[in-house]
XYZ file of C-alpha atoms in Angstrom:
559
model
C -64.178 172.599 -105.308
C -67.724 174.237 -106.493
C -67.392 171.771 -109.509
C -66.286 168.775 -107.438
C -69.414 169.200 -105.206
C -71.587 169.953 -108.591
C -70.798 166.076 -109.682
C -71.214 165.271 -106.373
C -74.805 166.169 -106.641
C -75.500 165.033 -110.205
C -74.207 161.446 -108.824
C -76.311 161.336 -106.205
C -79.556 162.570 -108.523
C -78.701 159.877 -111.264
C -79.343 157.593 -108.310
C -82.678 155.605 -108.041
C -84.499 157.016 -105.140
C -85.198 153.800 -102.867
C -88.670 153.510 -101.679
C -89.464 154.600 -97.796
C -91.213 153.044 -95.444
C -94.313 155.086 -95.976
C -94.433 154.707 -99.384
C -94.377 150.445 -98.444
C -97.386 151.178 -96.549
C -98.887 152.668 -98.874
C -98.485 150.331 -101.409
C -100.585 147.957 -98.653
C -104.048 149.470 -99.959
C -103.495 148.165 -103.381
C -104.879 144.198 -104.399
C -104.944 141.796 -101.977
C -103.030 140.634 -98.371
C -101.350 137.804 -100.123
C -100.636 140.292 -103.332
C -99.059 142.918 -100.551
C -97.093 140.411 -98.540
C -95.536 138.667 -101.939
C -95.069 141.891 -103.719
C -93.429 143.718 -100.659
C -91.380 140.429 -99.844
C -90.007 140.482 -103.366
C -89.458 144.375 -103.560
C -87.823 144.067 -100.603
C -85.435 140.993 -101.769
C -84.294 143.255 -104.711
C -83.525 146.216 -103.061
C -81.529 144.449 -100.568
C -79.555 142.471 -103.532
C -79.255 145.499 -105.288
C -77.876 147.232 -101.783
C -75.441 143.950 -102.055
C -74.068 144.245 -105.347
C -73.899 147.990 -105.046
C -71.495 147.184 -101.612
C -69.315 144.928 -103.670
C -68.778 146.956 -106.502
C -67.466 149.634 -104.012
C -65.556 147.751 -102.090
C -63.989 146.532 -105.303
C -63.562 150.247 -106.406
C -61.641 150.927 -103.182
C -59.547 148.142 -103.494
C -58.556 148.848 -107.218
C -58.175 153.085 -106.300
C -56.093 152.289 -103.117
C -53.716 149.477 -105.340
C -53.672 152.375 -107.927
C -52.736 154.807 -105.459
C -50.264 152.725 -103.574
C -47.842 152.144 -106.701
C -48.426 155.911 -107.882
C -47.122 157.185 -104.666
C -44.231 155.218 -104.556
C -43.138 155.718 -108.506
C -43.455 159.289 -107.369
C -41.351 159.049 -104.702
C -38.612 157.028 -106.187
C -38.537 159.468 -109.198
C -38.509 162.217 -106.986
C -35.692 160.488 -105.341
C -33.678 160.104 -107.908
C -34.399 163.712 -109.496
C -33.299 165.389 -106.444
C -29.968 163.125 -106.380
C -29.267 164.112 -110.130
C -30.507 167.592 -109.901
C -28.391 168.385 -106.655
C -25.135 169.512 -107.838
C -22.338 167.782 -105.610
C -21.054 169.540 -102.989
C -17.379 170.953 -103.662
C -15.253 169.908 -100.714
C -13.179 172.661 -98.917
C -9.860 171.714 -100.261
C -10.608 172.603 -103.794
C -11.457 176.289 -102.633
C -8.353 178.068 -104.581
C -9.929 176.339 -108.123
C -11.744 179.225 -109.881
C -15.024 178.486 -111.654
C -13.610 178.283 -115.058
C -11.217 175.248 -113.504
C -13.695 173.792 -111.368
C -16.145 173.470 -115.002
C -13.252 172.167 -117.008
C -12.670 169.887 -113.909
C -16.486 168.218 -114.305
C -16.001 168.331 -118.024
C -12.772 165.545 -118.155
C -14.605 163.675 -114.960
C -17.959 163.022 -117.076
C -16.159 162.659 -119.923
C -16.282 158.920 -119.540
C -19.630 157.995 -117.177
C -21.180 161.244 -116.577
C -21.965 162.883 -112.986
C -20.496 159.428 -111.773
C -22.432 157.667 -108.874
C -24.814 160.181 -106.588
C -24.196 159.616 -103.095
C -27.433 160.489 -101.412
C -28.618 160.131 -97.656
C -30.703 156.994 -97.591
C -31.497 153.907 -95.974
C -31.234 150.340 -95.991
C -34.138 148.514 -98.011
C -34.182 145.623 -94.997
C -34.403 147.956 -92.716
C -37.370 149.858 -93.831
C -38.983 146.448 -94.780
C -38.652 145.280 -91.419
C -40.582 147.595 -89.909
C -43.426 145.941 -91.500
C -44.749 143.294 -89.231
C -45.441 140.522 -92.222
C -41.797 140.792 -93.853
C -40.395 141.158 -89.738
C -42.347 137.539 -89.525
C -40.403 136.031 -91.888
C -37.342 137.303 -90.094
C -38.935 135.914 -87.176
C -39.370 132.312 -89.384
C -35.948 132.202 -90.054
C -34.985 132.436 -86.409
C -37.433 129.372 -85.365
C -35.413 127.138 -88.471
C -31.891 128.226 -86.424
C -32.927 127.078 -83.106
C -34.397 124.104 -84.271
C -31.217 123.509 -85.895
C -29.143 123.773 -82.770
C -31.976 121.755 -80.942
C -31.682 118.576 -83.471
C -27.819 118.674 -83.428
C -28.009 118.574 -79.705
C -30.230 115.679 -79.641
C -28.815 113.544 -81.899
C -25.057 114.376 -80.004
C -26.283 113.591 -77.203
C -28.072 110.570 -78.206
C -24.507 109.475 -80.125
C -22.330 110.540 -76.722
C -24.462 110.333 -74.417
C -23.141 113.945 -73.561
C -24.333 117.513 -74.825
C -21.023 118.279 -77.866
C -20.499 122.221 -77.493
C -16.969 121.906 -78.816
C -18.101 123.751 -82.645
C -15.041 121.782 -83.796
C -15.654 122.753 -87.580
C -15.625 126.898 -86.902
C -12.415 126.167 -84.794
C -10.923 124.437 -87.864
C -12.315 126.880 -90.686
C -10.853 129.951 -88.596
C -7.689 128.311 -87.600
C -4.365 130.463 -87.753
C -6.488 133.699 -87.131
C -3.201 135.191 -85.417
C -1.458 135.158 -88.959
C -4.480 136.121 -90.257
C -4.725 139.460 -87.806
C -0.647 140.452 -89.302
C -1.042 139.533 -92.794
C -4.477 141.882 -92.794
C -2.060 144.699 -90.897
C 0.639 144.287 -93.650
C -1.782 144.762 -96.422
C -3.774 147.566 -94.791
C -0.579 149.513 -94.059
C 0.933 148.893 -97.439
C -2.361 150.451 -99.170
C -2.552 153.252 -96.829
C 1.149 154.209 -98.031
C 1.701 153.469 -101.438
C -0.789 155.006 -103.812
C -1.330 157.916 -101.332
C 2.488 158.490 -101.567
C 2.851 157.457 -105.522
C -0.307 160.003 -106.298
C 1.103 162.571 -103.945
C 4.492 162.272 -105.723
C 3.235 162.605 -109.316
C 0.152 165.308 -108.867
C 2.902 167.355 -106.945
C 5.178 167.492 -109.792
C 2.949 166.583 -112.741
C 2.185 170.476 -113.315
C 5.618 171.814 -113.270
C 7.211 168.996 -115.166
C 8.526 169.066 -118.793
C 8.100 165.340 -118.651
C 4.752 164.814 -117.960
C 4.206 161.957 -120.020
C 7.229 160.274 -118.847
C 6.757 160.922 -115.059
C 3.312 159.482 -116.062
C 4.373 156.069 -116.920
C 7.109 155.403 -114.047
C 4.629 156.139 -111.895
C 2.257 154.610 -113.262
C 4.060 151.505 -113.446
C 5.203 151.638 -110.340
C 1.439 151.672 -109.215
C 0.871 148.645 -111.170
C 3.818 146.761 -110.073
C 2.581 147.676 -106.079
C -1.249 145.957 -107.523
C -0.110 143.188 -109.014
C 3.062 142.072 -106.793
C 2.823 144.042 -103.468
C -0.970 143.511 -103.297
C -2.093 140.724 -105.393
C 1.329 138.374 -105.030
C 2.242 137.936 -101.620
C -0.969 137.921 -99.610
C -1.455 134.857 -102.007
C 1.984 133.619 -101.549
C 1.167 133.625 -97.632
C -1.951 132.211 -97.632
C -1.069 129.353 -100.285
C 2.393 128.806 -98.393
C 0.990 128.683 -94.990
C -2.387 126.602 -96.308
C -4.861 128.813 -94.289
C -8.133 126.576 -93.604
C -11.038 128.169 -95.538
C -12.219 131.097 -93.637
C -9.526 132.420 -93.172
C -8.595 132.174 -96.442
C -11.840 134.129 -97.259
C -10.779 136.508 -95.033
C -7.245 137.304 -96.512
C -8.305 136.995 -100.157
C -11.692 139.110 -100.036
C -9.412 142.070 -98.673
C -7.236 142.009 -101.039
C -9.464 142.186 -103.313
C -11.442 144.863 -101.869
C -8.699 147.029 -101.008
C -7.053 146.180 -104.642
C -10.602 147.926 -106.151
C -10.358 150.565 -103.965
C -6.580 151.761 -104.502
C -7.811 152.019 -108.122
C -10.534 154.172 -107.373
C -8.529 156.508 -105.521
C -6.239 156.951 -108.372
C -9.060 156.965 -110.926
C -11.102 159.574 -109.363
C -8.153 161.857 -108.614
C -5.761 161.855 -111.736
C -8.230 163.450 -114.392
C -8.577 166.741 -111.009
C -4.823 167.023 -111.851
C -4.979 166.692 -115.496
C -7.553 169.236 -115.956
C -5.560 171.882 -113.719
C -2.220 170.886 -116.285
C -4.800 171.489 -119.515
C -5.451 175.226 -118.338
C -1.623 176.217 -119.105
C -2.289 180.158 -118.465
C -3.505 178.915 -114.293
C -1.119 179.417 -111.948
C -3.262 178.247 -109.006
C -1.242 175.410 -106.723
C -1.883 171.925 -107.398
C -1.754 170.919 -103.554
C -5.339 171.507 -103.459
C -6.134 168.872 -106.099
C -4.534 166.177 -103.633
C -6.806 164.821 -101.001
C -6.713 164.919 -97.412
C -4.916 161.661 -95.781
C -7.453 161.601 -93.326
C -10.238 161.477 -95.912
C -8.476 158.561 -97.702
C -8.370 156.794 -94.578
C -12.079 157.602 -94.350
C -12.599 156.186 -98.091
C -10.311 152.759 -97.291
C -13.143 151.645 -94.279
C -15.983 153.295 -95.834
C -18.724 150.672 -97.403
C -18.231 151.894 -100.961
C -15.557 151.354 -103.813
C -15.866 154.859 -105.309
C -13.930 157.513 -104.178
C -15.105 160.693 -103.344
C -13.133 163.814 -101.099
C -16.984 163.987 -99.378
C -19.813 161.441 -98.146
C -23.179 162.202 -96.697
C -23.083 161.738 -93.110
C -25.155 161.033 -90.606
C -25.562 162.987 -87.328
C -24.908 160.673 -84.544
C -23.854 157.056 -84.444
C -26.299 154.575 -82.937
C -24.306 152.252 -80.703
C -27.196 150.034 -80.538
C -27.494 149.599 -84.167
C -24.109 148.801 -84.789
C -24.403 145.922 -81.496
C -27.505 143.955 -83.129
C -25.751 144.197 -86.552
C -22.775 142.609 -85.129
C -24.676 140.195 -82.856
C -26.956 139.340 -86.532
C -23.582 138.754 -87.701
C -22.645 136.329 -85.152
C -25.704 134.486 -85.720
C -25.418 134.157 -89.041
C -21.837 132.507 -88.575
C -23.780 129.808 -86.535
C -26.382 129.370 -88.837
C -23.899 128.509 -91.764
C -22.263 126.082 -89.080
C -25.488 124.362 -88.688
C -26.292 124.464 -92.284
C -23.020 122.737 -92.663
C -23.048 120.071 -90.224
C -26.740 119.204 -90.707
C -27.062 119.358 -94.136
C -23.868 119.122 -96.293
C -21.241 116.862 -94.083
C -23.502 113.637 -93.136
C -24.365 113.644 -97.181
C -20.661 114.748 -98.905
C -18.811 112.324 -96.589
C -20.278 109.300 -97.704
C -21.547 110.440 -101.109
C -17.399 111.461 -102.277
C -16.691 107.659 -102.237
C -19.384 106.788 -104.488
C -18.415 106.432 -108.467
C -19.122 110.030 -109.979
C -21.969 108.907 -112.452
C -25.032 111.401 -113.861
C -27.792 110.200 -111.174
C -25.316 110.559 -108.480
C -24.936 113.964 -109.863
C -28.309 114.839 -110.445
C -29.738 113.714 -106.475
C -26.549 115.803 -105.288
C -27.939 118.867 -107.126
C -31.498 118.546 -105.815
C -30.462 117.299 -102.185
C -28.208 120.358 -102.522
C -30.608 122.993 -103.027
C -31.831 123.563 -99.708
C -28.188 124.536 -97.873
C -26.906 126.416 -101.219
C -30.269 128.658 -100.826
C -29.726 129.305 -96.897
C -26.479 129.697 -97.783
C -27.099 132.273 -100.574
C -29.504 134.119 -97.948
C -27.199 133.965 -95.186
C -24.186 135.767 -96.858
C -26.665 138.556 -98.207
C -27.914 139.063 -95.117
C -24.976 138.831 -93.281
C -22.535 140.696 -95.296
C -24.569 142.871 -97.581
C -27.681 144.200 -95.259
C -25.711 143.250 -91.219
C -21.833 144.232 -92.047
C -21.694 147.036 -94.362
C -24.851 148.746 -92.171
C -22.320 148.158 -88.855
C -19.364 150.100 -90.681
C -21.754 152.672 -92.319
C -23.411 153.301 -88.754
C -19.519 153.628 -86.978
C -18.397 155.967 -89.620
C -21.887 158.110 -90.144
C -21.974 156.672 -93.520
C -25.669 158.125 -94.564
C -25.750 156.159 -98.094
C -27.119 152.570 -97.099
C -27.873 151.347 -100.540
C -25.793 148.632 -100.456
C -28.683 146.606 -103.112
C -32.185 146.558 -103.798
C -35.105 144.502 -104.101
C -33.437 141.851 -106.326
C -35.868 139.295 -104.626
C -38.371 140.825 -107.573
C -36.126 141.034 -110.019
C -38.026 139.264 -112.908
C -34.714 139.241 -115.167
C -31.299 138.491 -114.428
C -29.691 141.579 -115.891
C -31.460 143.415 -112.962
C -30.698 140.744 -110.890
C -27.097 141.372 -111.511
C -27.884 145.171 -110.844
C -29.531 144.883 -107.867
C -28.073 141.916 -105.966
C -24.903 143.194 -105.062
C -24.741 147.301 -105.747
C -21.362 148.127 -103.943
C -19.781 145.807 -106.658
C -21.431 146.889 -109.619
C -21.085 150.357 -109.089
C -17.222 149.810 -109.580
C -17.546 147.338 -112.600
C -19.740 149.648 -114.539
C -17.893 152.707 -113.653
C -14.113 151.292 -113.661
C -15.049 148.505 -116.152
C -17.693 149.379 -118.443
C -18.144 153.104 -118.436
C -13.615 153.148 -119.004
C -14.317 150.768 -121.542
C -16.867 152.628 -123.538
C -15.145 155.908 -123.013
C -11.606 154.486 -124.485
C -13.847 152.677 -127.227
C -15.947 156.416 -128.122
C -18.985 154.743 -126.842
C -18.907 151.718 -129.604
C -18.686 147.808 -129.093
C -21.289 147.943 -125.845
C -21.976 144.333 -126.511
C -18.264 143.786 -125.882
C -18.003 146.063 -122.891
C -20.664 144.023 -121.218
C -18.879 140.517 -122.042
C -15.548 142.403 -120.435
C -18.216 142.973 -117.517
C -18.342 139.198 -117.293
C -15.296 138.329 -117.571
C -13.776 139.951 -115.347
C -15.996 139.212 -112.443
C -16.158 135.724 -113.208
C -12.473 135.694 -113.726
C -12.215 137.273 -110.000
C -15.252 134.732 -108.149
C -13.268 132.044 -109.531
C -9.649 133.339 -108.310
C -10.943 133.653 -105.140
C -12.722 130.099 -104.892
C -9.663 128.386 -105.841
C -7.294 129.629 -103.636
C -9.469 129.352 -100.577
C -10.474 126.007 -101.351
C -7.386 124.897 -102.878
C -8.196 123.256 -106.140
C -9.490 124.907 -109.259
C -12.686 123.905 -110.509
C -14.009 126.360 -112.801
C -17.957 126.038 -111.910
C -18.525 129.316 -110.507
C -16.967 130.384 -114.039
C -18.573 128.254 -116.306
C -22.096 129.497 -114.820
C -21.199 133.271 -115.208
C -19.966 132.920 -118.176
C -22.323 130.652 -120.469
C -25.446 130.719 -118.141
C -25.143 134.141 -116.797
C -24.592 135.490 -120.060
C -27.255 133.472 -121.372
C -29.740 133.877 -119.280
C -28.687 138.113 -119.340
C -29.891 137.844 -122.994
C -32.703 136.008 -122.206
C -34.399 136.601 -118.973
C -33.661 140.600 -120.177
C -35.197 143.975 -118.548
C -38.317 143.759 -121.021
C -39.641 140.501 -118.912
C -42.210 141.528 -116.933
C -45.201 139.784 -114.819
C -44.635 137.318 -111.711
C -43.778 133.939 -114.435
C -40.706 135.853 -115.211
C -39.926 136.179 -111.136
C -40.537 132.286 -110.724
C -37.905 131.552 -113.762
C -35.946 133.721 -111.968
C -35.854 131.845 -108.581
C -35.761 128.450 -110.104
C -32.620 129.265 -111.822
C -31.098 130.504 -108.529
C -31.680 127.956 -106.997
C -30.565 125.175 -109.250
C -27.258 127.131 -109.813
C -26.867 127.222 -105.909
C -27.977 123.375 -105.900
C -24.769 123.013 -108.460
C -22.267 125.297 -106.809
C -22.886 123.797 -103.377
C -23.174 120.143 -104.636
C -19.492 119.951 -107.298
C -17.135 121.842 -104.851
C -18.395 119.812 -101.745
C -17.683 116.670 -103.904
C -14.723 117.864 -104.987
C -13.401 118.974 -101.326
C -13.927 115.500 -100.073
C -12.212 113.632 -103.146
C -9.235 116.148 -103.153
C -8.838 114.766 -98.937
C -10.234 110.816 -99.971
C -7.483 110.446 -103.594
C -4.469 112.566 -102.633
C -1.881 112.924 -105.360
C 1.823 112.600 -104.209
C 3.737 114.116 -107.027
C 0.761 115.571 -109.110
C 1.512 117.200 -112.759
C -0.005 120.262 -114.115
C -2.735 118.410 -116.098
C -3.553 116.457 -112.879
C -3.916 119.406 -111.349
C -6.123 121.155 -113.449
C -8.258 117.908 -113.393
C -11.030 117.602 -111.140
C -10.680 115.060 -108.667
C -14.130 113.971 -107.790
C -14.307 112.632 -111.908
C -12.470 109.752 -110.935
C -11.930 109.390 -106.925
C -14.596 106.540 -106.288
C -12.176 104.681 -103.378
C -13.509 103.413 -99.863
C -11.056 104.722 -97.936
C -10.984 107.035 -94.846
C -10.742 110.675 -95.076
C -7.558 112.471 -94.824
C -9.334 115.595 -93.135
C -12.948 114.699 -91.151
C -14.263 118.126 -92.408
């Protein structure tokens, strides 16, 4: 501190020492009254322009130290962060107690063997929610909430102008919900059927993997039987049922997204726990129980409602459970549903229902895409917020869930590989640790380029799957855009673009994509209900409809 308060002083002596007010009137006895009143005017011009620019040079300092300091502090804390989550060693659940510490090392040995500690489940929370309570981001919250109610306010106009009669009837959520009954027991059937199967087909082969002289071949029959259950039990006949009973689009969202879901998360059970068993059958000279080495049912239960796809015996959790948390995120919820419904009947019916008849030509196209833009970006906010920040933070609050990352700032992501990081992180947790890590473990770490196209291909494969049987026709856009743009654009817009230009590419991308995605599959809704085939082929149906259905007819379906 003595030397701090040494340069202190020298500062302040390497100063100019500013004339006083006495030494002004002295300078009065010197030349004339007009020489004292010009020279004292002008002495006292400089010194107060010199006072000026010394007050703007500081206040520029400040600004600069406290920009410096800001973005220092929070690097710091984000490394710090993340030191403490790879530096804490994970906590070793209760049930592996009769492992000794030779096991329990060989144990962490075969689990990092192909992706390291795995994912760090820390106690953290949800980036919106910290944002939030920042009155400038809350206004744009706030913003957001004004465009919904003047939504609601110009559809209620212009009904009642049309009728003569407020319309409250919400006709198109009745129909895009419809059959919600089957919906509720086809959901039971598949939740029940997860619950029982790979806990029962694990339980079965870790409890006589150890003692068996077979292990190899008890191995594969149950491991095919586990793969039969995925592909026929769980990926077959919620399909079959949803296809044969030709559920209306949200429900079809419903059905399909949970199968997929719980499909990712029956494999994470098994992945995460086969290689505890496996290392126990390595150590031939242990004779310590296996039982221990098979989960709780209760904390697979836990794992199948939980807002992640990696298994783990343990999860931080939180304390208590904030009731009133879990209410607004439900009631956010809610009003995002209505928001899309708006969206939807303000933006994209009046202009697909008459545009579908039109001859498909490139400036048809071209204003579609552009007029498009504005509902495919509310929609593209609306299921973030609703589903990513509103959902998963409900089910995390009910179940004490303390990890909220759920993403992370991809609004600034100036590339799209962190854009694909950051956007959706429950997701790509599972793809790069089921997918990508696997991959480069079975290839000894070689071919990354490849690993990174499997990446691709397999969640474009899956976006695609699920598009087509909700809306009933296959059009590959949502595939053709991962795979040549998104991979383009991955090479391109890479992690070594930085600066806000990079950002603005960014966003203009995203939007046009959302333009395309929202403009092609509402054309080809409408032509699949205005040109019906009878007795369509294989070709015709691979074909898409809006390429040649130009007729003026009426609509099959008004919505």
């Amino acid at each position: 501190m003595e030397s701090g308060d040494d340069s202190v002083l020298r500062c302040r002596s390497a100063l100019p020492e500013l004339p006083t007010i006495s030494d002004l009137d002295g300078m009065g006895g010197e030349g004339s009254n007009g020489e004292i009143h010009s020279n004292g005017k002008m002495e006292v011009e400089r010194l107060i322009s010199k006072k000026l620019q010394l007050k703007r040079k500081a206040e520029h300092l400040k600004s600069d130290l406290m920009r410096q300091f800001d973005s220092q502090v929070l690097e710091f804390m984000d490394s710090l962060i993340e030191e403490s989550a790879s530096l804490e060693p994970a906590p070793v659940p209760a049930v592996f107690s009769p492992l000794s510490d030779k096991e329990r090392s060989k144990l962490r040995h075969l689990q990092g063997s192909s992706h390291g500690q795995g994912k760090q489940f820390v106690v953290r929370r949800s980036l919106l929610d910290e944002l939030f309570e920042v009155n400038h981001i809350r206004t744009i919250y706030h913003m957001f909430i004004a465009l919904l109610i003047l939504f609601i306010l110009s559809t209620l106009v212009v009904d009642f102008i049309d009728e003569g009669r407020l319309v409250l009837d919400f006709d198109l959520l009745v129909y895009v919900f419809g059959q919600f009954p089957l919906v509720v027991i086809t959901w039971i059937c598949m939740f029940l059927s997860v619950l029982v199967v790979p806990y029962s087909l694990f339980h079965t082969w870790a409890s006589h993997y150890h003692e068996s002289s077979h292990g190899t071949l008890w191995s594969l029959l149950l491991g095919s039987l586990f793969l039969l259950y995925q592909g026929l039990g769980l990926g077959f006949l919620p399909t079959f049922v949803v296809v044969k009973n030709s559920f209306p689009p949200a429900s079809c969202f419903i059905i399909i997204l949970e199968q997929v879901r719980l499909m990712m998360k029956a494999h994470s059970y098994i992945r995460e726990n086969v290689p505890k068993v496996l290392a126990l059958a390595k150590d031939q000279s242990s004779s310590s129980p296996v039982s221990p080495l098979i989960p709780q049912l209760s904390n697979y239960i836990y794992f199948l409602f939980a807002p992640t796809l990696i298994y783990r015996d343990k999860y931080p959790r939180n304390p208590v459970i904030r009731w009133s948390y879990v209410a607004s995120k439900l009631l956010q919820v809610l009003g995002c549903l209505f928001y899309a419904y708006y969206v939807f009947v303000r933006l994209c019916i009046p202009q697909f229902r008459s545009i579908s008849q039109q001859l498909f030509d490139l400036r048809a196209m071209v204003l579609c895409v552009f007029n498009s833009i504005l509902p495919g970006v509310l929609v593209l906010f609306l299921a973030f917020f609703a589903f990513l920040h509103c959902w998963l933070n409900a089910f995390a609050e009910m179940l004490r869930f303390a990890d909220r990352m759920f993403y992370k700032d991809w609004w600034n992501s100036t590339s799209f590989a962190n854009y694909y990081r950051t956007w959706n992180v429950v997701v790509h947790d599972w793809l790069y640790y089921y997918v990508y890590c696997d991959f480069l473990w079975m290839s000894k770490k070689r071919f990354r380029a490849a690993g990174m196209l499997l990446v691709f291909t397999v969640s474009a494969v899956v976006h695609e799957y699920i598009l087509a049987i909700c809306f009933g026709f296959f059009y590959p856009v949502l595939f053709c855009l991962f795979m040549c743009f998104g991979m383009m654009f991955n090479f391109i817009l890479h992690d070594r673009r930085k600066g806000p230009i990079w950002n603005v590419i960014m966003w203009t991308a995203l939007f046009l994509g959302q333009g395309v995605i929202i403009c092609l599959y509402s054309q080809e809704w409408y032509a699949q209900r205005y040109c019906p085939l009878q007795e369509p082929s294989f070709l015709e149906l691979l074909k898409p409809r809006s390429w040649s259905c130009h007729l003026q007819t009426n609509p099959a379906v008004d919505s």
